[in-house]
């Protein structure tokens, strides 16, 4: 079975909830599975290290996960309109697959969560697209044929699935947010499978 990597960083569970919905959407496509991974937090204390295996949740990502999968869904909470440092730190270490062109032509999408309605969702999604474009990946958004984009009063953008967590970081997705995340995962999986067959 071919796999699509769902890679995310989450502090309070909102981005994880989106990742789980996207993974469910991916697995609705016959012949495609979701490989869910996360990244360790970074610390301002240089001596601090994370355990090699997380105490709960998915395993930490390895560069081989990127290379082996036929597509990528990348998620991060918003930090002042940008991706979180933990995700940026991981992406900064992907020079080898960039030099080797390992991700060229693979489809990718992005997703995020913010504490407020205007908390920088779209700029964060765009910031996550930039390194993926340098890798030669094919960026996929959510088209307006997904009618919920026009009616949602919470998360959801044409740049990618999103969630408005509120000031307390509430991780429960609205019905619209969940359906858009499912649609994004399914769309990514179908494209990844078609592109893989054409290689």
Coordinates of N, CA, C and O in Angstrom, one line a residue:
X1 N 0.8 -1.2 0.0 CA 0.0 0.0 0.0 C 0.9 1.2 0.0 O 1.8 1.3 0.7
X2 N 0.5 2.2 -0.8 CA 1.2 3.5 -0.8 C 0.8 4.3 0.4 O -0.4 4.2 0.8
X3 N 1.7 5.2 0.8 CA 1.4 6.0 2.0 C 1.6 7.5 1.7 O 2.5 7.9 1.0
X4 N 0.7 8.3 2.4 CA 0.9 9.7 2.4 C 1.3 10.1 3.8 O 0.7 9.7 4.8
X5 N 2.3 10.9 3.9 CA 2.8 11.4 5.2 C 1.9 12.5 5.7 O 1.8 13.5 5.0
X6 N 1.4 12.4 6.9 CA 0.7 13.5 7.6 C 1.7 13.9 8.8 O 1.8 13.2 9.8
X7 N 2.3 15.0 8.6 CA 3.3 15.5 9.5 C 2.9 16.7 10.2 O 2.5 17.7 9.5
X8 N 2.9 16.7 11.5 CA 2.3 17.9 12.2 C 3.1 18.2 13.5 O 3.8 17.3 14.1
X9 N 2.9 19.4 14.0 CA 3.3 19.7 15.4 C 2.1 20.3 16.1 O 1.4 21.1 15.5
X10 N 1.9 19.9 17.3 CA 0.7 20.4 18.0 C 1.0 20.6 19.5 O 1.6 19.7 20.1
X11 N 0.6 21.7 20.1 CA 0.8 21.9 21.5 C -0.4 21.5 22.4 O -0.3 20.9 23.4
X12 N -1.6 22.0 21.9 CA -2.8 21.8 22.7 C -3.8 20.8 22.1 O -4.9 20.7 22.6
X13 N -3.4 20.3 20.9 CA -4.3 19.2 20.3 C -5.1 19.7 19.1 O -5.7 18.8 18.4
X14 N -5.1 21.0 18.8 CA -5.9 21.4 17.7 C -5.4 20.9 16.3 O -6.1 20.4 15.5
X15 N -4.1 21.1 16.2 CA -3.5 20.7 14.9 C -3.5 19.2 14.8 O -3.7 18.6 13.7
X16 N -3.3 18.5 15.9 CA -3.4 17.0 15.9 C -4.8 16.6 15.5 O -5.0 15.6 14.7
X17 N -5.9 17.3 15.9 CA -7.2 16.9 15.5 C -7.4 17.1 14.0 O -8.0 16.2 13.4
X18 N -6.8 18.2 13.5 CA -6.9 18.3 12.0 C -6.1 17.2 11.3 O -6.6 16.7 10.3
X19 N -4.9 16.9 11.8 CA -4.1 15.8 11.3 C -4.9 14.5 11.2 O -4.8 13.8 10.2
X20 N -5.6 14.2 12.3 CA -6.4 13.0 12.4 C -7.5 12.9 11.3 O -7.7 11.9 10.7
X21 N -8.1 14.1 11.1 CA -9.2 14.2 10.1 C -8.6 14.1 8.7 O -9.2 13.4 7.9
X22 N -7.5 14.7 8.5 CA -6.9 14.6 7.2 C -6.4 13.1 6.9 O -6.6 12.6 5.8
X23 N -5.9 12.5 7.9 CA -5.5 11.1 7.8 C -6.7 10.2 7.5 O -6.6 9.3 6.6
X24 N -7.8 10.5 8.1 CA -9.0 9.7 7.8 C -9.5 9.9 6.4 O -9.9 9.0 5.7
X25 N -9.4 11.2 5.9 CA -9.7 11.4 4.5 C -8.8 10.7 3.5 O -9.2 10.2 2.5
X26 N -7.5 10.7 3.8 CA -6.5 9.9 3.0 C -6.9 8.5 2.9 O -6.9 7.9 1.8
X27 N -7.3 7.9 4.1 CA -7.6 6.5 4.1 C -8.9 6.1 3.5 O -9.2 4.9 3.3
X28 N -9.7 7.1 3.1 CA -10.9 6.8 2.4 C -10.6 6.4 0.9 O -11.5 6.0 0.2
X29 N -9.4 6.7 0.5 CA -9.0 6.4 -0.9 C -8.4 5.0 -1.0 O -7.4 4.7 -0.3
X30 N -9.0 4.1 -1.7 CA -8.5 2.7 -1.8 C -7.1 2.7 -2.2 O -6.7 3.4 -3.2
X31 N -6.2 1.9 -1.6 CA -4.8 1.7 -2.0 C -3.9 2.7 -1.3 O -2.7 2.7 -1.6
X32 N -4.4 3.6 -0.5 CA -3.6 4.7 0.1 C -3.8 4.6 1.6 O -4.9 4.6 2.1
X33 N -2.7 4.7 2.4 CA -2.7 4.7 3.8 C -2.1 6.0 4.3 O -1.3 6.7 3.6
X34 N -2.4 6.4 5.5 CA -1.8 7.6 6.1 C -0.7 7.2 7.1 O -0.9 6.3 7.9
X35 N 0.5 7.8 6.9 CA 1.6 7.6 7.9 C 1.7 8.9 8.7 O 2.1 9.9 8.2
X36 N 1.2 8.8 10.0 CA 1.1 10.0 10.8 C 2.4 10.1 11.7 O 2.8 9.2 12.4
X37 N 3.0 11.3 11.6 CA 4.2 11.6 12.4 C 4.2 13.0 13.0 O 3.4 13.8 12.5
X38 N 5.0 13.2 14.0 CA 5.1 14.5 14.6 C 6.6 14.9 14.7 O 7.5 14.1 14.3
X39 N 6.8 16.1 15.2 CA 8.2 16.5 15.5 C 8.3 16.9 16.9 O 7.4 17.3 17.6
X40 N 9.5 16.7 17.5 CA 9.7 17.1 18.9 C 9.7 18.6 19.1 O 10.1 19.4 18.1
X41 N 9.4 19.1 20.3 CA 9.4 20.5 20.6 C 10.9 21.0 20.6 O 11.8 20.2 20.8
X42 N 11.1 22.2 20.3 CA 12.5 22.8 20.5 C 12.5 23.6 21.8 O 11.5 23.9 22.3
X43 N 13.7 23.8 22.3 CA 13.9 24.4 23.6 C 14.9 25.5 23.5 O 15.8 25.5 22.7
X44 N 14.7 26.6 24.3 CA 15.7 27.6 24.3 C 16.9 27.2 25.2 O 17.9 27.9 25.2
X45 N 16.8 26.1 25.9 CA 17.9 25.6 26.6 C 18.7 24.6 25.7 O 18.2 23.6 25.3
X46 N 19.9 25.0 25.4 CA 20.7 24.2 24.4 C 20.9 22.8 24.8 O 21.0 21.9 24.0
X47 N 21.0 22.5 26.1 CA 21.3 21.2 26.6 C 20.0 20.3 26.6 O 20.1 19.1 26.8
X48 N 18.9 20.8 26.4 CA 17.6 20.1 26.5 C 17.5 19.1 25.3 O 17.8 19.5 24.2
X49 N 17.1 17.9 25.6 CA 16.9 16.9 24.5 C 15.5 16.2 24.8 O 15.1 16.1 25.9
X50 N 14.9 15.8 23.7 CA 13.7 15.1 23.8 C 14.0 13.6 23.8 O 15.0 13.2 23.2
X51 N 13.1 12.8 24.4 CA 13.2 11.4 24.3 C 13.2 11.0 22.8 O 12.5 11.6 22.0
X52 N 13.8 9.9 22.5 CA 13.9 9.4 21.1 C 12.5 8.9 20.6 O 12.2 9.0 19.5
X53 N 11.7 8.5 21.6 CA 10.3 8.1 21.3 C 9.3 8.9 22.1 O 9.5 9.0 23.3
X54 N 8.3 9.5 21.5 CA 7.4 10.3 22.3 C 6.6 9.5 23.3 O 6.4 8.3 23.1
X55 N 6.3 10.0 24.4 CA 5.6 9.3 25.5 C 4.1 8.9 25.0 O 3.6 8.0 25.6
X56 N 3.6 9.6 24.1 CA 2.2 9.3 23.6 C 2.1 9.9 22.2 O 2.9 10.7 21.8
X57 N 1.1 9.4 21.4 CA 0.9 9.9 20.1 C 1.8 9.2 19.1 O 2.5 8.2 19.3
X58 N 1.8 9.8 17.9 CA 2.6 9.2 16.8 C 4.1 9.3 17.0 O 4.6 10.1 17.8
X59 N 4.9 8.5 16.3 CA 6.4 8.6 16.3 C 6.9 9.9 15.8 O 6.2 10.6 15.0
X60 N 8.1 10.2 16.1 CA 8.8 11.4 15.5 C 9.1 11.1 14.1 O 9.5 9.9 13.8
X61 N 9.0 12.1 13.3 CA 9.3 11.9 11.8 C 10.8 11.7 11.6 O 11.7 12.2 12.4
X62 N 11.2 11.0 10.6 CA 12.5 10.8 10.1 C 12.5 11.3 8.6 O 11.5 11.2 8.0
X63 N 13.7 11.7 8.1 CA 13.7 12.1 6.8 C 13.3 11.0 5.8 O 12.7 11.3 4.8
X64 N 13.5 9.8 6.2 CA 13.1 8.7 5.3 C 11.6 8.6 5.2 O 11.1 8.2 4.1
X65 N 10.8 9.1 6.1 CA 9.4 9.2 6.0 C 9.0 10.1 4.8 O 8.1 9.7 4.0
X66 N 9.7 11.2 4.6 CA 9.4 12.1 3.5 C 9.7 11.4 2.2 O 8.9 11.5 1.2
X67 N 10.8 10.7 2.1 CA 11.3 10.1 0.9 C 10.4 8.9 0.5 O 10.0 8.7 -0.7
X68 N 9.9 8.1 1.5 CA 9.2 6.9 1.2 C 7.7 7.2 0.8 O 7.1 6.4 0.1
X69 N 7.2 8.3 1.3 CA 5.7 8.6 1.0 C 5.5 9.2 -0.3 O 6.4 9.9 -0.9
X70 N 4.3 9.1 -0.8 CA 4.0 9.6 -2.2 C 3.3 11.0 -2.1 O 3.0 11.6 -3.1
X71 N 3.1 11.5 -0.9 CA 2.6 12.8 -0.7 C 2.7 13.3 0.7 O 3.1 12.5 1.6
X72 N 2.5 14.5 1.0 CA 2.7 15.1 2.3 C 1.6 16.1 2.7 O 1.2 17.0 1.9
X73 N 1.1 15.9 3.9 CA 0.2 16.9 4.5 C 1.0 17.5 5.7 O 1.3 16.7 6.6
X74 N 1.2 18.8 5.7 CA 2.1 19.4 6.7 C 1.3 20.4 7.6 O 0.6 21.2 7.0
X75 N 1.3 20.2 8.9 CA 0.5 21.0 9.8 C 1.3 21.6 11.0 O 2.1 20.9 11.5
X76 N 0.9 22.8 11.3 CA 1.6 23.5 12.4 C 0.6 24.6 13.0 O -0.2 25.2 12.2
X77 N 0.7 24.8 14.3 CA -0.1 26.0 14.8 C 0.6 27.2 14.3 O 1.7 27.2 13.9
X78 N -0.1 28.3 14.5 CA 0.4 29.6 14.0 C 1.2 30.3 15.2 O 0.8 30.3 16.3
X79 N 2.3 30.8 14.8 CA 3.2 31.6 15.7 C 3.5 32.9 15.0 O 4.3 33.0 14.2
X80 N 2.7 33.9 15.4 CA 2.8 35.3 14.8 C 2.8 35.2 13.3 O 3.6 35.8 12.6
X81 N 1.8 34.5 12.8 CA 1.7 34.4 11.3 C 2.6 33.5 10.6 O 2.7 33.6 9.4
X82 N 3.3 32.7 11.3 CA 4.3 31.8 10.8 C 4.2 30.4 11.4 O 3.5 30.2 12.4
X83 N 4.9 29.4 10.8 CA 4.8 28.0 11.4 C 5.6 28.0 12.7 O 6.5 28.9 12.9
X84 N 5.3 27.1 13.5 CA 6.0 26.9 14.8 C 7.5 26.6 14.6 O 7.9 25.9 13.6
X85 N 8.3 26.9 15.5 CA 9.8 26.7 15.4 C 10.1 25.2 15.3 O 11.1 24.9 14.6
X86 N 9.4 24.4 16.0 CA 9.7 22.9 15.9 C 9.5 22.4 14.5 O 10.4 21.6 14.0
X87 N 8.5 22.8 13.8 CA 8.4 22.4 12.4 C 9.4 23.0 11.5 O 10.0 22.4 10.6
X88 N 9.7 24.3 11.7 CA 10.8 25.0 10.9 C 12.1 24.3 11.1 O 12.9 24.1 10.2
X89 N 12.4 23.9 12.4 CA 13.6 23.2 12.7 C 13.8 21.9 11.9 O 14.8 21.6 11.4
X90 N 12.7 21.1 11.9 CA 12.8 19.9 11.1 C 13.0 20.2 9.6 O 13.8 19.6 9.0
X91 N 12.2 21.1 9.1 CA 12.3 21.4 7.6 C 13.7 21.9 7.3 O 14.2 21.6 6.2
X92 N 14.3 22.7 8.2 CA 15.7 23.2 7.9 C 16.7 22.1 7.8 O 17.8 22.3 7.3
X93 N 16.4 20.9 8.3 CA 17.3 19.7 8.3 C 17.0 18.8 7.1 O 17.5 17.7 7.1
X94 N 16.2 19.2 6.1 CA 15.9 18.3 5.0 C 16.7 18.7 3.8 O 16.2 18.6 2.6
X95 N 18.0 19.0 4.0 CA 18.9 19.4 2.9 C 19.1 18.1 2.0 O 19.1 18.3 0.7
X96 N 19.3 17.0 2.6 CA 19.7 15.8 1.7 C 18.6 15.5 0.7 O 18.9 15.3 -0.5
X97 N 17.3 15.4 1.1 CA 16.3 15.1 0.1 C 16.1 16.2 -0.9 O 15.8 16.0 -2.1
X98 N 16.4 17.5 -0.5 CA 16.4 18.6 -1.4 C 17.5 18.5 -2.5 O 17.2 18.6 -3.7
X99 N 18.7 18.2 -2.0 CA 19.8 18.0 -3.0 C 19.6 16.8 -3.9 O 19.9 16.9 -5.1
X100 N 19.0 15.8 -3.4 CA 18.7 14.6 -4.2 C 17.4 14.7 -5.0 O 17.1 13.7 -5.8
X101 N 16.6 15.7 -4.8 CA 15.3 15.9 -5.6 C 14.3 14.8 -5.2 O 13.4 14.5 -6.0
X102 N 14.4 14.3 -3.9 CA 13.6 13.2 -3.5 C 12.1 13.5 -3.5 O 11.2 12.6 -3.5
X103 N 11.7 14.8 -3.3 CA 10.3 15.2 -3.1 C 9.8 15.8 -4.4 O 8.6 16.2 -4.4
X104 N 10.6 16.0 -5.4 CA 10.1 16.7 -6.6 C 9.0 15.9 -7.3 O 9.0 14.7 -7.4
X105 N 7.9 16.7 -7.5 CA 6.7 16.1 -8.2 C 5.7 15.5 -7.3 O 4.7 15.0 -7.8
X106 N 6.0 15.4 -6.0 CA 5.0 14.8 -5.1 C 4.1 15.9 -4.6 O 4.5 17.0 -4.4
X107 N 2.8 15.6 -4.5 CA 1.8 16.6 -4.0 C 1.9 16.8 -2.5 O 2.2 15.9 -1.7
X108 N 1.6 18.0 -2.1 CA 1.6 18.4 -0.7 C 0.4 19.4 -0.4 O 0.0 20.1 -1.3
X109 N 0.0 19.4 0.8 CA -1.0 20.4 1.3 C -0.6 20.8 2.7 O 0.3 20.1 3.4
X110 N -1.1 21.8 3.2 CA -0.8 22.4 4.5 C -2.1 22.7 5.3 O -3.1 22.9 4.8
X111 N -1.9 22.7 6.7 CA -3.0 22.9 7.6 C -2.5 23.6 8.9 O -1.4 23.4 9.2
X112 N -3.4 24.3 9.5 CA -3.0 25.1 10.7 C -4.2 25.3 11.7 O -5.4 25.1 11.3
X113 N -3.8 25.9 12.8 CA -4.8 26.3 13.8 C -4.4 27.6 14.5 O -3.2 27.7 14.7
X114 N -5.3 28.4 14.8 CA -5.0 29.7 15.5 C -5.9 29.9 16.7 O -7.0 29.2 16.7
X115 N -5.5 30.8 17.5 CA -6.4 31.1 18.7 C -7.5 32.0 18.4 O -8.5 32.1 19.2
X116 N -7.4 32.8 17.3 CA -8.4 33.7 16.9 C -8.8 33.7 15.4 O -8.0 33.1 14.7
X117 N -9.9 34.2 15.1 CA -10.4 34.2 13.7 C -9.4 34.9 12.7 O -9.2 34.4 11.6
X118 N -8.7 35.9 13.2 CA -7.8 36.6 12.3 C -6.3 36.5 12.9 O -5.6 37.5 12.9
X119 N -6.0 35.3 13.3 CA -4.7 35.1 13.9 C -3.6 34.7 13.0 O -2.5 34.2 13.5
X120 N -3.7 34.8 11.7 CA -2.6 34.6 10.8 C -2.7 33.2 10.1 O -1.6 32.7 9.7
X121 N -3.8 32.6 10.0 CA -3.9 31.3 9.4 C -3.3 31.3 8.0 O -2.5 30.4 7.7
X122 N -3.8 32.2 7.1 CA -3.3 32.1 5.7 C -1.9 32.4 5.6 O -1.2 31.8 4.8
X123 N -1.3 33.3 6.4 CA 0.2 33.6 6.3 C 0.9 32.4 6.8 O 2.0 32.1 6.2
X124 N 0.4 31.7 7.8 CA 1.1 30.5 8.3 C 1.1 29.4 7.2 O 2.1 28.7 7.0
X125 N -0.1 29.2 6.6 CA -0.2 28.2 5.5 C 0.8 28.5 4.4 O 1.5 27.6 3.9
X126 N 0.9 29.8 4.0 CA 1.8 30.2 3.0 C 3.3 30.0 3.4 O 4.1 29.5 2.6
X127 N 3.6 30.2 4.7 CA 4.9 30.0 5.2 C 5.3 28.6 5.1 O 6.5 28.3 4.8
X128 N 4.4 27.7 5.3 CA 4.7 26.3 5.2 C 4.9 25.8 3.8 O 5.6 24.8 3.5
X129 N 4.2 26.5 2.9 CA 4.3 26.1 1.5 C 5.7 26.4 0.9 O 6.2 25.7 0.0
X130 N 6.4 27.4 1.4 CA 7.6 27.9 0.8 C 8.7 26.8 0.8 O 9.3 26.6 -0.3
X131 N 9.1 26.2 1.9 CA 10.1 25.1 1.8 C 9.7 24.0 0.9 O 10.5 23.3 0.3
X132 N 8.4 23.7 0.9 CA 7.9 22.5 0.1 C 8.0 22.9 -1.4 O 8.3 22.0 -2.2
X133 N 7.8 24.1 -1.7 CA 8.0 24.5 -3.1 C 9.5 24.5 -3.5 O 9.9 24.1 -4.6
X134 N 10.4 24.8 -2.6 CA 11.8 24.6 -2.8 C 12.2 23.2 -3.1 O 13.1 22.9 -3.8
X135 N 11.4 22.3 -2.4 CA 11.7 20.8 -2.6 C 11.1 20.4 -4.0 O 11.2 19.2 -4.3
X136 N 10.3 21.2 -4.7 CA 9.7 20.8 -5.9 C 8.4 20.1 -5.8 O 7.9 19.5 -6.7
X137 N 7.8 20.2 -4.6 CA 6.5 19.6 -4.4 C 5.4 20.4 -5.1 O 5.6 21.6 -5.4
X138 N 4.3 19.7 -5.4 CA 3.2 20.3 -6.1 C 2.1 20.7 -5.0 O 1.6 19.8 -4.4
X139 N 1.9 22.0 -4.8 CA 1.0 22.4 -3.7 C -0.4 22.3 -4.1 O -0.8 22.7 -5.2
X140 N -1.2 21.8 -3.2 CA -2.7 21.7 -3.3 C -3.4 22.4 -2.2 O -3.1 22.3 -1.1
X141 N -4.4 23.2 -2.6 CA -5.2 23.9 -1.6 C -6.6 23.2 -1.6 O -6.7 22.1 -2.0
X142 N -7.5 24.0 -1.1 CA -8.9 23.5 -1.1 C -9.7 24.4 -2.1 O -9.9 25.6 -1.8
X143 N -10.2 23.9 -3.2 CA -10.9 24.7 -4.1 C -12.3 25.1 -3.6 O -12.9 24.4 -2.7
X144 N -12.8 26.1 -4.2 CA -14.2 26.6 -3.8 C -15.3 25.7 -4.2 O -16.4 25.9 -3.9
X145 N -14.9 24.6 -4.9 CA -16.0 23.6 -5.2 C -16.3 22.9 -3.9 O -17.3 22.2 -3.8
X146 N -15.4 23.0 -2.8 CA -15.8 22.6 -1.5 C -16.7 23.7 -0.9 O -16.2 24.7 -0.4
X147 N -18.0 23.6 -1.0 CA -18.9 24.7 -0.7 C -18.8 25.2 0.7 O -19.2 26.3 1.0
X148 N -18.3 24.4 1.6 CA -18.2 24.8 3.0 C -17.2 26.0 3.2 O -17.3 26.7 4.1
X149 N -16.3 26.1 2.2 CA -15.4 27.3 2.3 C -16.2 28.6 2.3 O -15.8 29.6 2.8
X150 N -17.3 28.6 1.6 CA -18.1 29.8 1.5 C -19.1 30.0 2.6 O -19.6 31.1 2.8
X151 N -19.3 29.0 3.4 CA -20.3 29.1 4.5 C -19.7 29.0 5.9 O -20.3 29.4 6.9
X152 N -18.4 28.5 6.0 CA -17.9 28.4 7.4 C -17.7 29.7 8.1 O -17.4 30.7 7.5
X153 N -18.0 29.7 9.4 CA -17.8 30.8 10.2 C -16.6 30.6 11.2 O -16.4 31.3 12.2
X154 N -15.9 29.5 11.0 CA -14.8 29.2 11.8 C -13.6 29.0 10.9 O -13.2 29.9 10.2
X155 N -12.9 27.8 10.9 CA -11.7 27.6 10.1 C -12.1 27.2 8.7 O -13.2 26.9 8.4
X156 N -11.0 27.1 7.9 CA -11.2 26.7 6.5 C -10.8 27.8 5.5 O -11.3 28.9 5.6
X157 N -9.8 27.5 4.7 CA -9.3 28.5 3.8 C -9.0 27.8 2.4 O -8.7 26.6 2.4
X158 N -8.9 28.6 1.3 CA -8.5 27.9 0.1 C -7.0 27.5 0.1 O -6.6 26.7 -0.8
X159 N -6.2 28.0 1.1 CA -4.8 27.6 1.1 C -4.7 26.3 1.9 O -3.6 25.6 1.8
X160 N -5.7 25.9 2.6 CA -5.6 24.6 3.4 C -6.6 24.6 4.5 O -7.1 25.6 4.9
X161 N -6.8 23.4 5.1 CA -7.7 23.2 6.2 C -7.2 24.0 7.4 O -6.0 24.1 7.6
X162 N -8.1 24.5 8.3 CA -7.7 25.2 9.5 C -8.8 25.1 10.5 O -9.9 24.7 10.3
X163 N -8.4 25.6 11.7 CA -9.2 25.5 12.9 C -9.1 26.8 13.7 O -7.9 27.2 13.9
X164 N -10.1 27.3 14.3 CA -10.1 28.4 15.2 C -10.3 27.8 16.6 O -11.4 27.4 16.9
X165 N -9.2 27.8 17.4 CA -9.2 27.1 18.7 C -9.7 28.0 19.8 O -10.1 27.5 20.8
X166 N -9.7 29.3 19.6 CA -10.1 30.2 20.7 C -9.0 30.4 21.6 O -7.9 29.8 21.5
X167 N -9.1 31.4 22.6 CA -8.0 31.7 23.4 C -7.6 30.6 24.4 O -6.4 30.6 24.8
X168 N -8.4 29.6 24.6 CA -8.1 28.5 25.5 C -7.5 27.3 24.7 O -7.2 26.3 25.3
X169 N -7.4 27.4 23.4 CA -6.9 26.3 22.6 C -7.8 25.1 22.5 O -7.3 24.0 22.6
X170 N -9.1 25.3 22.4 CA -10.1 24.2 22.3 C -9.8 23.4 21.1 O -9.9 23.9 20.0
X171 N -9.5 22.1 21.3 CA -9.1 21.3 20.1 C -10.3 20.6 19.4 O -10.0 19.9 18.4
X172 N -11.5 20.8 19.7 CA -12.6 20.1 19.1 C -13.0 20.9 17.8 O -13.3 22.1 17.8
X173 N -12.9 20.2 16.6 CA -13.2 20.8 15.4 C -14.7 21.0 15.2 O -15.5 20.2 15.7
X174 N -15.0 22.1 14.5 CA -16.4 22.3 14.1 C -16.7 21.3 13.0 O -15.8 20.7 12.4
X175 N -18.0 21.1 12.7 CA -18.4 20.2 11.7 C -17.8 20.6 10.3 O -17.3 19.8 9.6
X176 N -17.8 21.9 10.0 CA -17.3 22.4 8.8 C -15.8 22.2 8.7 O -15.2 21.8 7.7
X177 N -15.1 22.5 9.8 CA -13.6 22.3 9.8 C -13.2 20.8 9.6 O -12.3 20.5 8.8
X178 N -14.0 20.0 10.2 CA -13.7 18.5 10.1 C -14.0 18.1 8.6 O -13.1 17.3 8.1
X179 N -15.1 18.5 8.1 CA -15.4 18.1 6.7 C -14.4 18.6 5.7 O -14.0 17.9 4.7
X180 N -13.9 19.8 5.9 CA -12.9 20.4 5.0 C -11.6 19.7 5.2 O -10.9 19.4 4.2
X181 N -11.2 19.3 6.4 CA -10.0 18.5 6.6 C -10.1 17.1 5.9 O -9.1 16.6 5.3
X182 N -11.2 16.5 6.0 CA -11.5 15.2 5.4 C -11.3 15.3 3.9 O -10.7 14.5 3.2
X183 N -11.9 16.4 3.3 CA -11.9 16.6 1.9 C -10.5 16.9 1.4 O -10.0 16.4 0.4
X184 N -9.7 17.6 2.2 CA -8.3 17.9 1.9 C -7.5 16.6 1.8 O -6.7 16.4 0.9
X185 N -7.7 15.8 2.8 CA -7.0 14.5 2.9 C -7.3 13.6 1.7 O -6.4 13.0 1.1
X186 N -8.6 13.5 1.4 CA -9.0 12.7 0.3 C -8.5 13.2 -1.0 O -8.0 12.5 -1.9
X187 N -8.5 14.5 -1.2 CA -8.1 15.1 -2.5 C -6.6 14.9 -2.6 O -6.1 14.6 -3.7
X188 N -5.8 15.0 -1.5 CA -4.4 14.8 -1.6 C -4.1 13.4 -2.0 O -3.2 13.1 -2.8
X189 N -4.7 12.4 -1.3 CA -4.5 11.0 -1.6 C -4.8 10.6 -3.0 O -4.0 9.9 -3.7
X190 N -5.9 11.2 -3.6 CA -6.2 10.8 -5.0 C -5.2 11.4 -5.9 O -4.7 10.7 -6.9
X191 N -4.7 12.6 -5.7 CA -3.7 13.2 -6.5 C -2.4 12.4 -6.4 O -1.7 12.2 -7.4
X192 N -2.0 12.1 -5.2 CA -0.7 11.4 -4.9 C -0.7 10.0 -5.7 O 0.2 9.6 -6.3
X193 N -1.9 9.3 -5.6 CA -2.0 8.0 -6.2 C -1.9 8.2 -7.7 O -1.2 7.4 -8.4
X194 N -2.6 9.2 -8.3 CA -2.5 9.4 -9.7 C -1.1 9.8 -10.2 O -0.6 9.3 -11.2
X195 N -0.5 10.6 -9.5 CA 0.9 11.0 -9.9 C 1.9 9.9 -9.7 O 2.8 9.7 -10.5
X196 N 1.7 9.1 -8.7 CA 2.6 7.9 -8.5 C 2.4 6.9 -9.7 O 3.4 6.4 -10.2
X197 N 1.2 6.7 -10.1 CA 0.9 5.8 -11.2 C 1.6 6.3 -12.5 O 1.9 5.5 -13.4
X198 N 1.7 7.7 -12.6 CA 2.2 8.3 -13.9 C 3.7 8.3 -13.9 O 4.3 8.6 -14.9
X199 N 4.4 8.0 -12.8 CA 5.9 8.0 -12.7 C 6.5 6.9 -13.5 O 6.1 5.9 -13.6

